[in-house]
Coordinates of N, CA and C in Angstrom, one line a residue:
M181 N 155.7 87.6 234.7 CA 156.7 86.8 234.6 C 156.7 86.7 233.5
L182 N 158.5 87.3 232.8 CA 159.0 87.5 231.3 C 158.4 86.3 229.9
N183 N 158.7 86.6 228.7 CA 158.1 85.5 228.3 C 159.3 84.7 227.3
S184 N 160.0 84.1 227.9 CA 161.4 83.1 227.4 C 161.0 83.7 225.8
K185 N 160.2 84.1 225.7 CA 160.3 84.1 223.7 C 160.6 85.2 222.9
F186 N 160.8 86.6 223.9 CA 160.6 87.0 224.3 C 161.9 88.5 223.6
D187 N 162.3 88.2 222.8 CA 163.3 88.9 221.8 C 163.9 89.9 222.4
I188 N 165.1 90.1 223.4 CA 165.5 91.4 224.0 C 166.1 92.6 223.4
N189 N 166.0 92.3 222.0 CA 166.9 93.4 220.8 C 165.4 93.7 219.9
S190 N 163.5 93.2 220.1 CA 163.2 93.8 219.6 C 163.0 95.4 219.8
P191 N 162.6 96.4 218.9 CA 162.0 97.8 219.7 C 161.1 97.8 220.5
E192 N 160.0 96.8 221.0 CA 159.1 96.8 222.4 C 160.0 96.6 223.5
W193 N 161.2 95.5 223.8 CA 161.2 95.7 225.2 C 162.7 96.8 225.1
I194 N 163.2 97.5 223.9 CA 164.2 98.6 224.4 C 163.3 99.4 224.6
E195 N 162.3 100.1 224.4 CA 161.6 101.1 224.1 C 160.6 101.4 226.4
R196 N 160.2 99.8 226.5 CA 160.1 98.9 227.8 C 161.1 99.4 228.5
V197 N 162.0 99.3 228.0 CA 163.3 99.5 229.2 C 163.8 100.7 229.7
F198 N 163.9 101.5 228.3 CA 164.2 103.1 228.7 C 163.3 103.5 228.7
E199 N 162.2 103.2 229.1 CA 160.6 103.8 229.3 C 161.3 105.0 230.5
N200 N 160.9 106.8 230.5 CA 161.5 107.5 231.5 C 162.5 107.6 232.0
R201 N 163.1 107.1 230.9 CA 164.4 107.8 231.1 C 165.6 108.6 229.9
N202 N 166.9 108.7 229.7 CA 167.0 109.9 229.2 C 167.7 108.5 227.7
K203 N 167.2 108.6 226.9 CA 166.9 108.2 225.4 C 168.2 108.8 224.8
S204 N 169.5 109.7 225.0 CA 169.8 110.3 224.3 C 170.6 110.1 225.2
Y205 N 170.9 109.2 225.4 CA 172.4 108.5 226.7 C 172.2 107.3 225.3
G206 N 173.7 106.9 225.0 CA 174.7 106.6 223.8 C 174.1 105.0 224.5
A207 N 173.6 104.6 225.4 CA 173.5 102.8 225.1 C 171.7 102.5 224.8
Y208 N 170.7 103.7 224.7 CA 169.4 102.9 224.1 C 170.3 102.9 222.1
D209 N 171.2 104.1 221.9 CA 171.4 103.9 220.2 C 171.6 102.8 220.2
L210 N 172.4 102.3 221.2 CA 173.1 100.7 220.8 C 172.9 99.5 220.6
R211 N 171.6 99.9 221.2 CA 170.7 98.9 221.8 C 169.3 99.1 220.0
K212 N 168.8 100.1 220.0 CA 167.9 100.5 219.2 C 168.6 99.9 217.6
H213 N 170.5 100.5 218.1 CA 170.4 100.0 215.9 C 171.8 98.7 216.1
Y214 N 171.3 98.5 217.4 CA 171.8 96.8 217.1 C 172.0 96.0 215.3
A215 N 171.0 95.8 215.3 CA 171.1 94.7 214.3 C 171.9 95.2 213.1
L216 N 171.6 96.8 212.7 CA 172.1 97.9 211.2 C 172.9 97.3 212.0
N217 N 173.9 98.1 213.3 CA 175.4 97.7 213.0 C 176.3 96.1 212.9
L218 N 175.3 95.2 213.8 CA 175.9 94.2 213.3 C 175.9 94.2 212.0
F219 N 175.0 94.1 210.9 CA 174.7 93.8 209.2 C 176.2 94.8 208.9
K220 N 176.3 96.6 209.5 CA 177.5 96.9 208.7 C 178.3 96.4 208.8
A221 N 179.2 95.8 210.3 CA 180.4 94.8 210.8 C 180.7 93.6 209.9
F222 N 179.5 93.1 209.7 CA 179.6 92.0 208.8 C 180.0 92.1 207.5
A223 N 178.9 92.8 207.2 CA 179.8 93.5 205.0 C 181.0 94.0 205.2
I224 N 182.0 95.1 206.5 CA 182.6 95.6 206.6 C 183.5 94.6 205.8
T225 N 183.3 93.7 206.9 CA 184.4 92.2 207.8 C 184.5 91.2 206.0
I226 N 183.9 91.4 206.3 CA 183.6 90.7 204.3 C 184.0 90.7 202.9
V227 N 184.1 92.4 202.9 CA 184.6 93.7 201.9 C 185.9 93.1 202.4
S228 N 186.6 93.8 203.2 CA 188.1 93.5 204.0 C 188.5 92.0 203.4
I229 N 188.0 91.4 203.4 CA 189.1 90.2 203.6 C 188.5 89.6 201.6
A230 N 187.6 90.3 200.8 CA 187.8 89.9 199.6 C 188.6 91.0 199.2
V231 N 188.7 91.5 199.4 CA 189.6 92.8 199.5 C 191.8 92.5 199.5
I232 N 191.9 92.2 200.3 CA 192.6 91.1 200.6 C 193.8 89.7 199.9
V233 N 192.3 89.4 199.5 CA 192.2 88.3 198.5 C 192.5 89.0 197.4
L234 N 192.4 89.4 196.8 CA 192.5 90.4 195.5 C 193.9 90.9 195.4
V235 N 193.9 91.4 196.7 CA 195.4 92.0 196.0 C 196.1 90.8 196.5
T236 N 196.3 90.2 197.4 CA 197.7 88.6 197.0 C 197.5 88.2 196.1
S237 N 196.5 87.6 194.8 CA 195.8 87.6 193.7 C 196.6 88.2 193.1
L238 N 196.4 90.2 192.9 CA 197.5 90.4 191.7 C 198.4 90.3 191.8
L239 N 199.1 90.2 192.9 CA 200.5 90.6 193.1 C 201.2 89.4 193.4
M240 N 200.9 88.1 193.4 CA 201.1 86.7 193.2 C 201.5 86.4 191.3
D241 N 200.7 87.5 190.7 CA 200.6 87.3 189.0 C 201.8 87.8 188.5
K242 N 202.1 89.1 189.0 CA 203.2 89.2 189.2 C 204.8 89.4 189.2
V243 N 205.0 88.0 190.0 CA 205.9 87.6 190.9 C 206.3 86.7 189.2
P244 N 207.9 86.6 188.5 CA 207.8 85.6 187.6 C 208.2 84.5 188.2
A245 N 207.6 83.7 187.1 CA 207.5 82.1 187.7 C 209.1 81.6 187.8
S246 N 209.4 80.7 188.6 CA 211.0 80.7 188.2 C 211.3 79.3 186.9
V247 N 212.3 79.6 186.6 CA 212.5 78.8 185.5 C 213.5 78.0 185.9
N248 N 214.0 76.2 185.7 CA 215.2 75.3 185.2 C 216.2 75.0 184.4
I249 N 216.9 75.8 184.1 CA 218.0 75.0 183.5 C 218.6 74.2 183.8
K250 N 218.6 73.4 183.0 CA 219.5 71.7 183.2 C 220.8 72.1 181.9
K251 N 221.7 72.1 183.7 CA 223.7 72.3 183.4 C 223.5 71.2 182.1
G252 N 224.3 71.4 181.4 CA 225.6 70.3 180.8 C 224.5 69.7 179.5
A253 N 223.5 70.7 179.4 CA 222.2 70.5 178.0 C 222.9 70.3 176.9
V254 N 222.7 69.3 176.5 CA 223.8 70.0 174.1 C 222.9 69.2 173.5
S255 N 222.7 70.2 172.8 CA 221.8 70.6 171.0 C 222.5 70.5 169.9
V256 N 222.2 69.0 169.4 CA 223.1 69.2 168.3 C 222.1 69.3 167.1
T257 N 222.8 70.0 165.6 CA 222.2 71.1 165.0 C 223.0 69.9 163.8
D258 N 222.4 70.6 163.0 CA 223.0 70.3 161.7 C 223.4 70.9 160.9
K259 N 224.4 72.5 161.5 CA 225.4 72.4 161.5 C 226.5 72.0 161.6
Q260 N 226.2 71.1 162.9 CA 227.7 70.3 163.5 C 228.2 68.9 162.4
L261 N 227.1 68.9 161.4 CA 228.0 68.1 160.4 C 228.8 68.7 159.3
K262 N 229.7 67.2 160.4 CA 231.6 67.4 158.8 C 232.0 66.4 158.1
I263 N 231.6 66.8 157.7 CA 232.1 65.8 156.1 C 233.1 66.3 155.5
K264 N 234.3 65.0 155.8 CA 235.7 65.1 155.0 C 235.4 64.2 153.5
L265 N 236.4 64.8 152.5 CA 236.7 63.8 151.5 C 238.2 64.2 151.0
D266 N 238.3 63.1 151.8 CA 239.0 62.7 151.5 C 240.5 62.6 150.5
D267 N 240.3 63.3 149.5 CA 240.8 63.8 148.7 C 240.6 62.9 146.9
A268 N 239.9 61.8 147.7 CA 238.7 60.9 146.2 C 240.4 60.3 146.1
K269 N 241.4 59.8 146.9 CA 242.5 58.9 146.4 C 241.4 57.2 146.4
P270 N 242.2 56.8 144.7 CA 241.0 55.8 144.0 C 242.2 54.1 144.7
E271 N 242.0 52.9 145.0 CA 242.2 52.1 145.7 C 242.9 52.0 143.8
I272 N 244.4 51.0 144.1 CA 244.7 50.3 143.1 C 244.9 49.0 143.2
D273 N 244.4 48.8 141.8 CA 244.0 46.9 141.6 C 245.5 46.7 140.8
K274 N 246.6 45.9 142.3 CA 248.1 46.2 141.3 C 248.0 44.7 140.4
K275 N 246.8 43.8 140.3 CA 246.7 43.1 139.0 C 246.4 43.9 137.7
S276 N 245.9 44.5 137.6 CA 245.8 45.2 136.4 C 245.0 47.3 137.4
K277 N 245.2 47.4 136.2 CA 245.1 49.3 136.0 C 243.2 49.2 135.2
I278 N 243.0 48.8 134.3 CA 242.2 48.0 133.6 C 240.7 47.2 135.1
L279 N 239.2 48.1 134.7 CA 238.6 47.0 136.0 C 237.8 46.8 134.3
A280 N 236.6 46.2 134.4 CA 235.7 45.5 134.2 C 235.9 45.9 132.4
P281 N 236.6 44.9 131.6 CA 236.2 45.4 130.3 C 235.1 45.2 129.5
A282 N 235.2 45.6 128.7 CA 234.1 44.8 127.4 C 234.2 46.3 126.1
T283 N 234.3 45.3 125.7 CA 234.2 45.6 124.0 C 233.5 45.7 123.4
V284 N 233.7 46.8 122.6 CA 232.2 47.4 121.3 C 232.6 47.9 119.9
H285 N 232.3 47.1 119.2 CA 232.4 47.0 117.9 C 232.4 48.3 116.9
G286 N 232.3 48.8 115.6 CA 232.3 50.1 115.5 C 233.2 51.2 115.7
H287 N 233.2 52.1 115.3 CA 233.8 53.3 116.0 C 235.8 53.5 115.6
N288 N 236.2 52.1 114.4 CA 236.9 51.9 114.6 C 237.5 51.0 115.7
N289 N 236.9 50.4 115.5 CA 237.2 48.3 116.8 C 238.1 50.1 118.6
I290 N 236.8 50.9 118.6 CA 237.6 51.7 119.8 C 237.0 50.8 121.1
V291 N 238.1 50.6 122.1 CA 237.3 49.3 123.1 C 237.3 50.2 124.4
E292 N 236.1 50.0 124.8 CA 235.5 51.2 125.9 C 235.6 50.0 127.3
Q293 N 236.7 50.5 127.4 CA 236.6 49.6 129.6 C 236.2 51.0 130.2
V294 N 236.7 50.2 131.2 CA 236.5 51.0 132.9 C 237.7 51.5 133.4
L295 N 237.8 52.3 133.1 CA 239.4 52.3 133.6 C 239.7 53.4 134.8
D296 N 240.6 53.1 135.8 CA 240.9 53.7 137.0 C 241.5 55.1 136.6
S297 N 241.6 55.6 137.7 CA 241.3 57.2 137.4 C 242.2 57.3 137.8
R298 N 243.5 56.5 137.6 CA 244.7 57.3 138.4 C 245.6 56.8 136.8
A299 N 244.9 55.7 136.1 CA 245.0 55.6 134.7 C 244.7 55.9 133.8
V300 N 244.1 57.2 133.7 CA 243.7 58.2 132.2 C 245.1 59.1 133.3
E301 N 244.7 59.6 131.2 CA 245.9 60.5 130.8 C 244.6 61.9 131.6
I302 N 243.7 62.6 131.0 CA 243.5 63.3 132.0 C 241.7 62.6 133.3
K303 N 241.5 63.1 134.8 CA 240.7 62.8 135.1 C 239.8 63.0 135.0
P304 N 238.4 62.7 135.6 CA 237.0 63.4 135.3 C 237.3 64.0 136.5
M305 N 236.3 65.4 136.0 CA 236.1 66.6 137.0 C 234.9 66.7 137.4
P306 N 233.9 67.2 138.8 CA 233.0 67.9 138.7 C 233.2 69.2 138.4
V307 N 231.5 69.5 137.6 CA 231.3 70.5 137.0 C 232.3 71.3 138.2
G308 N 232.5 72.6 138.1 CA 233.0 73.6 139.4 C 233.8 73.0 140.1
G309 N 234.7 72.0 139.7 CA 236.2 71.6 140.5 C 234.9 71.3 142.0
V310 N 236.4 71.4 142.6 CA 236.6 70.4 143.9 C 235.3 71.2 144.7
E311 N 236.1 72.3 144.6 CA 234.7 73.3 145.7 C 233.6 73.5 145.4
A312 N 233.4 73.2 144.9 CA 231.5 73.1 144.1 C 231.4 71.4 144.8
W313 N 232.4 70.9 143.9 CA 231.6 69.0 144.3 C 231.1 69.1 146.5
V314 N 232.1 69.4 147.3 CA 233.0 69.2 148.4 C 230.9 70.7 149.0
K315 N 231.1 71.8 147.7 CA 229.7 72.5 149.1 C 229.0 70.9 148.4
F316 N 228.9 70.9 147.0 CA 227.4 70.3 146.9 C 226.8 68.5 148.0
L317 N 227.9 68.3 148.0 CA 227.7 66.9 149.8 C 227.2 68.0 150.8
E318 N 228.1 69.1 150.9 CA 227.7 69.5 152.2 C 226.1 69.5 152.3
N319 N 225.8 71.0 151.4 CA 224.4 71.2 151.7 C 223.9 69.9 151.1
N320 N 223.6 68.9 150.4 CA 222.9 67.5 150.5 C 222.5 66.4 151.8
L321 N 223.9 66.2 151.8 CA 224.6 65.5 152.8 C 223.3 65.7 154.1
R322 N 222.6 64.7 154.8 CA 221.8 64.5 156.6 C 222.5 64.3 157.2
Y323 N 222.7 64.2 158.3 CA 223.5 63.2 159.6 C 222.2 62.5 159.8
P324 N 222.3 61.0 159.7 CA 221.3 60.7 160.1 C 220.5 60.5 161.3
P325 N 219.4 61.1 162.2 CA 218.8 61.4 162.7 C 219.1 60.0 164.1
E326 N 219.6 58.7 164.1 CA 219.4 57.9 164.5 C 221.2 57.9 165.6
A327 N 221.5 58.6 164.8 CA 223.4 58.0 164.3 C 223.8 59.5 165.3
K328 N 223.2 60.3 165.2 CA 223.3 61.7 165.7 C 222.6 61.9 167.3
Q329 N 221.8 61.0 167.5 CA 221.2 61.4 168.5 C 222.1 61.2 169.5
Q330 N 222.5 59.2 169.3 CA 223.5 58.9 169.7 C 225.1 59.2 169.3
R331 N 225.4 60.1 169.5 CA 226.7 60.7 168.5 C 227.9 59.6 168.0
I332 N 226.9 58.5 167.2 CA 227.9 57.6 166.9 C 228.5 58.7 165.3
T333 N 230.2 58.1 164.8 CA 230.4 58.7 163.8 C 230.9 57.5 162.7
G334 N 231.4 57.6 160.9 CA 231.3 56.8 160.8 C 231.9 57.5 158.7
S335 N 232.7 56.0 158.7 CA 233.1 56.1 157.2 C 232.9 55.6 156.0
V336 N 232.5 55.8 154.9 CA 231.5 55.3 153.7 C 232.2 55.4 153.2
L337 N 232.8 54.3 152.0 CA 233.9 53.9 151.3 C 232.8 53.5 149.8
M338 N 232.6 54.6 149.1 CA 231.7 54.5 148.2 C 232.3 54.4 146.7
S339 N 231.6 54.0 145.4 CA 232.5 53.4 144.0 C 231.5 54.0 143.2
F340 N 231.8 54.7 142.0 CA 230.9 54.5 141.2 C 231.7 55.1 139.7
I341 N 231.5 55.3 138.7 CA 231.5 55.1 137.7 C 230.9 56.8 136.9
V342 N 232.3 57.2 136.3 CA 232.0 58.5 135.7 C 232.0 58.3 133.9
E343 N 230.9 58.1 133.5 CA 230.0 58.1 132.0 C 231.0 58.9 130.9
R344 N 231.0 58.4 130.4 CA 231.9 59.2 129.2 C 230.9 60.5 128.7
D345 N 229.4 60.8 129.0 CA 228.9 61.2 128.3 C 228.7 62.5 130.2
G346 N 229.7 62.2 131.2 CA 229.7 62.6 132.2 C 228.7 62.6 134.1
H347 N 228.2 61.7 133.1 CA 226.8 61.0 134.0 C 227.2 60.6 135.0
I348 N 227.3 60.1 136.1 CA 227.8 58.7 136.9 C 226.6 57.7 137.1
S349 N 227.4 56.7 136.8 CA 226.4 55.5 137.8 C 226.9 53.9 138.2
N350 N 226.2 53.0 138.2 CA 227.6 52.0 138.8 C 227.2 52.4 140.6
I351 N 226.5 53.8 140.8 CA 227.2 53.9 142.7 C 226.8 52.1 143.5
L352 N 227.7 52.4 143.9 CA 227.7 50.9 145.1 C 228.9 51.6 146.7
V353 N 227.9 50.9 147.3 CA 228.9 50.9 148.6 C 230.1 49.9 148.9
S354 N 230.7 50.7 148.5 CA 231.9 49.4 148.8 C 233.0 48.9 150.1
R355 N 233.3 50.0 151.3 CA 232.6 49.6 152.1 C 231.3 50.0 153.9
P356 N 230.9 49.3 153.9 CA 229.6 50.4 154.5 C 230.4 50.6 156.0
A357 N 229.2 51.3 156.2 CA 229.6 51.4 157.6 C 228.0 51.7 158.4
G358 N 227.0 51.2 157.9 CA 226.0 51.0 158.8 C 225.8 52.3 159.6
H359 N 224.7 52.1 160.2 CA 224.1 53.2 161.0 C 222.9 54.7 160.0
G360 N 223.3 54.0 158.6 CA 222.0 55.2 158.2 C 223.4 55.8 157.7
F361 N 224.7 55.9 158.0 CA 225.5 56.3 156.5 C 225.5 55.7 155.2
D362 N 225.7 54.5 154.9 CA 225.3 54.0 153.7 C 224.2 54.3 152.6
Q363 N 223.2 54.0 153.1 CA 221.9 55.2 152.4 C 221.8 56.5 152.0
E364 N 222.4 57.6 153.1 CA 222.9 58.6 152.9 C 223.9 58.4 151.9
A365 N 224.8 58.0 151.9 CA 226.4 58.3 150.4 C 225.0 58.5 149.4
L366 N 224.5 56.6 149.0 CA 223.2 56.6 148.6 C 222.5 57.3 147.8
R367 N 221.9 57.9 148.3 CA 221.1 58.9 148.4 C 221.4 60.0 147.4
V368 N 222.6 60.3 147.8 CA 223.1 62.0 148.0 C 224.2 61.9 146.6
L369 N 224.4 61.0 146.2 CA 225.5 60.6 144.9 C 224.3 60.6 144.5
K370 N 223.0 59.6 144.2 CA 222.4 59.8 143.4 C 221.7 61.5 142.4
L371 N 222.1 62.0 143.4 CA 221.9 63.5 142.9 C 222.7 64.4 142.5
S372 N 223.9 63.4 142.0 CA 225.1 64.4 141.6 C 225.0 64.7 140.3
P373 N 225.4 66.3 140.2 CA 225.6 66.4 139.1 C 225.9 66.5 138.1
I374 N 226.2 66.8 136.9 CA 227.5 65.9 135.6 C 228.7 66.5 136.3
W375 N 229.8 65.2 135.7 CA 231.2 65.5 135.8 C 232.0 66.0 133.9
A376 N 233.2 66.4 134.2 CA 233.4 66.4 133.0 C 234.1 65.5 133.1
A377 N 234.2 64.3 132.0 CA 234.3 63.2 131.5 C 236.0 63.4 131.7
G378 N 236.7 62.3 132.2 CA 237.8 61.7 131.8 C 238.3 61.2 130.5
M379 N 239.5 61.3 130.0 CA 240.3 61.6 128.4 C 241.2 60.9 128.6
Q380 N 241.1 60.4 127.4 CA 242.5 58.9 127.7 C 242.8 58.7 125.8
G381 N 243.5 59.6 125.8 CA 244.2 59.0 124.1 C 243.5 59.7 122.5
G382 N 243.0 61.4 123.7 CA 241.8 62.4 122.9 C 240.6 62.3 122.4
Q383 N 239.6 61.1 123.7 CA 239.0 60.6 123.5 C 238.6 59.9 124.9
T384 N 236.8 60.9 125.1 CA 236.4 60.0 127.0 C 236.6 58.7 126.7
V385 N 237.0 58.5 127.9 CA 236.5 57.3 128.5 C 235.4 57.6 129.9
R386 N 235.3 56.1 130.5 CA 234.7 55.5 131.3 C 235.4 55.6 132.8
V387 N 235.6 55.8 133.5 CA 236.2 55.8 134.5 C 236.3 55.9 136.2
K388 N 236.5 54.4 136.7 CA 236.0 54.3 138.3 C 236.5 55.4 139.6
Y389 N 235.8 55.6 140.3 CA 236.3 56.4 141.0 C 235.4 56.0 142.7
I390 N 237.0 55.6 143.5 CA 236.6 55.7 144.7 C 236.1 56.7 145.6
L391 N 235.4 56.4 146.7 CA 234.7 58.2 147.2 C 234.9 58.3 148.8
P392 N 236.0 57.9 149.6 CA 235.3 57.9 151.2 C 234.9 59.3 151.6
I393 N 233.7 58.9 152.3 CA 232.4 59.9 153.2 C 232.7 59.4 154.7
N394 N 233.3 61.4 155.5 CA 233.1 60.9 156.6 C 232.5 61.7 157.5
F395 N 231.7 61.3 158.3 CA 230.6 61.9 158.8 C 231.2 62.0 160.3
N396 N 231.8 62.8 160.5 CA 231.8 63.1 161.9 C 230.9 64.7 163.3
I397 N 230.7 64.4 163.7 CA 230.0 65.2 164.7 C 231.0 66.1 165.3
E398 N 231.7 67.4 165.7 CA 232.5 68.6 166.4 C 232.1 68.3 167.0
H399 N 233.1 68.0 168.0 CA 232.2 68.5 169.6 C 233.6 70.0 170.2
R400 N 232.3 70.7 170.6 CA 232.3 72.4 171.4 C 232.4 72.2 172.8

């Protein structure tokens, strides 16, 4: 009786089976090299799977990623800031064209007064003219971020005095607009360059100006 634990693929068993037989027959060769052939088949299978995975991975890397483009997206830039200067026409006080009079003794008792810009012979003028003044405002004014984000527009009415030496003082918000517009207008007017002073009777005088500044966002 055969031992149940005997390995039928062992060399001893194969030699016993093919004893006194033609060992050049294919069955003997297959039996003898069964383990080696099985290992080769397993190795080839593993290598094939690895190659397939590698090639697939390389091909996936070459496929461009899809890009989602949101339609209707709008980007608001500083270039869309549009500042309008309404010819700087002052408001006229119907009761008096002379504002905040003050008397200074000396110099032949010349009365230093704050005059309305419409009441002087020669009005104050920004050095370089109106174009230079507009350029100064455009280069320095910044649209308040919150207002720009919410696409809010506004108009601020500012007032200031052009002093006899050409610098501006008493910068005030005459009509606020909120949303950061007032603070921005104040900030920039404090940076104002020197003006050419107003003239009255051949002498420099103090002149009050009222200046509207409009903040608008262009619609493209």
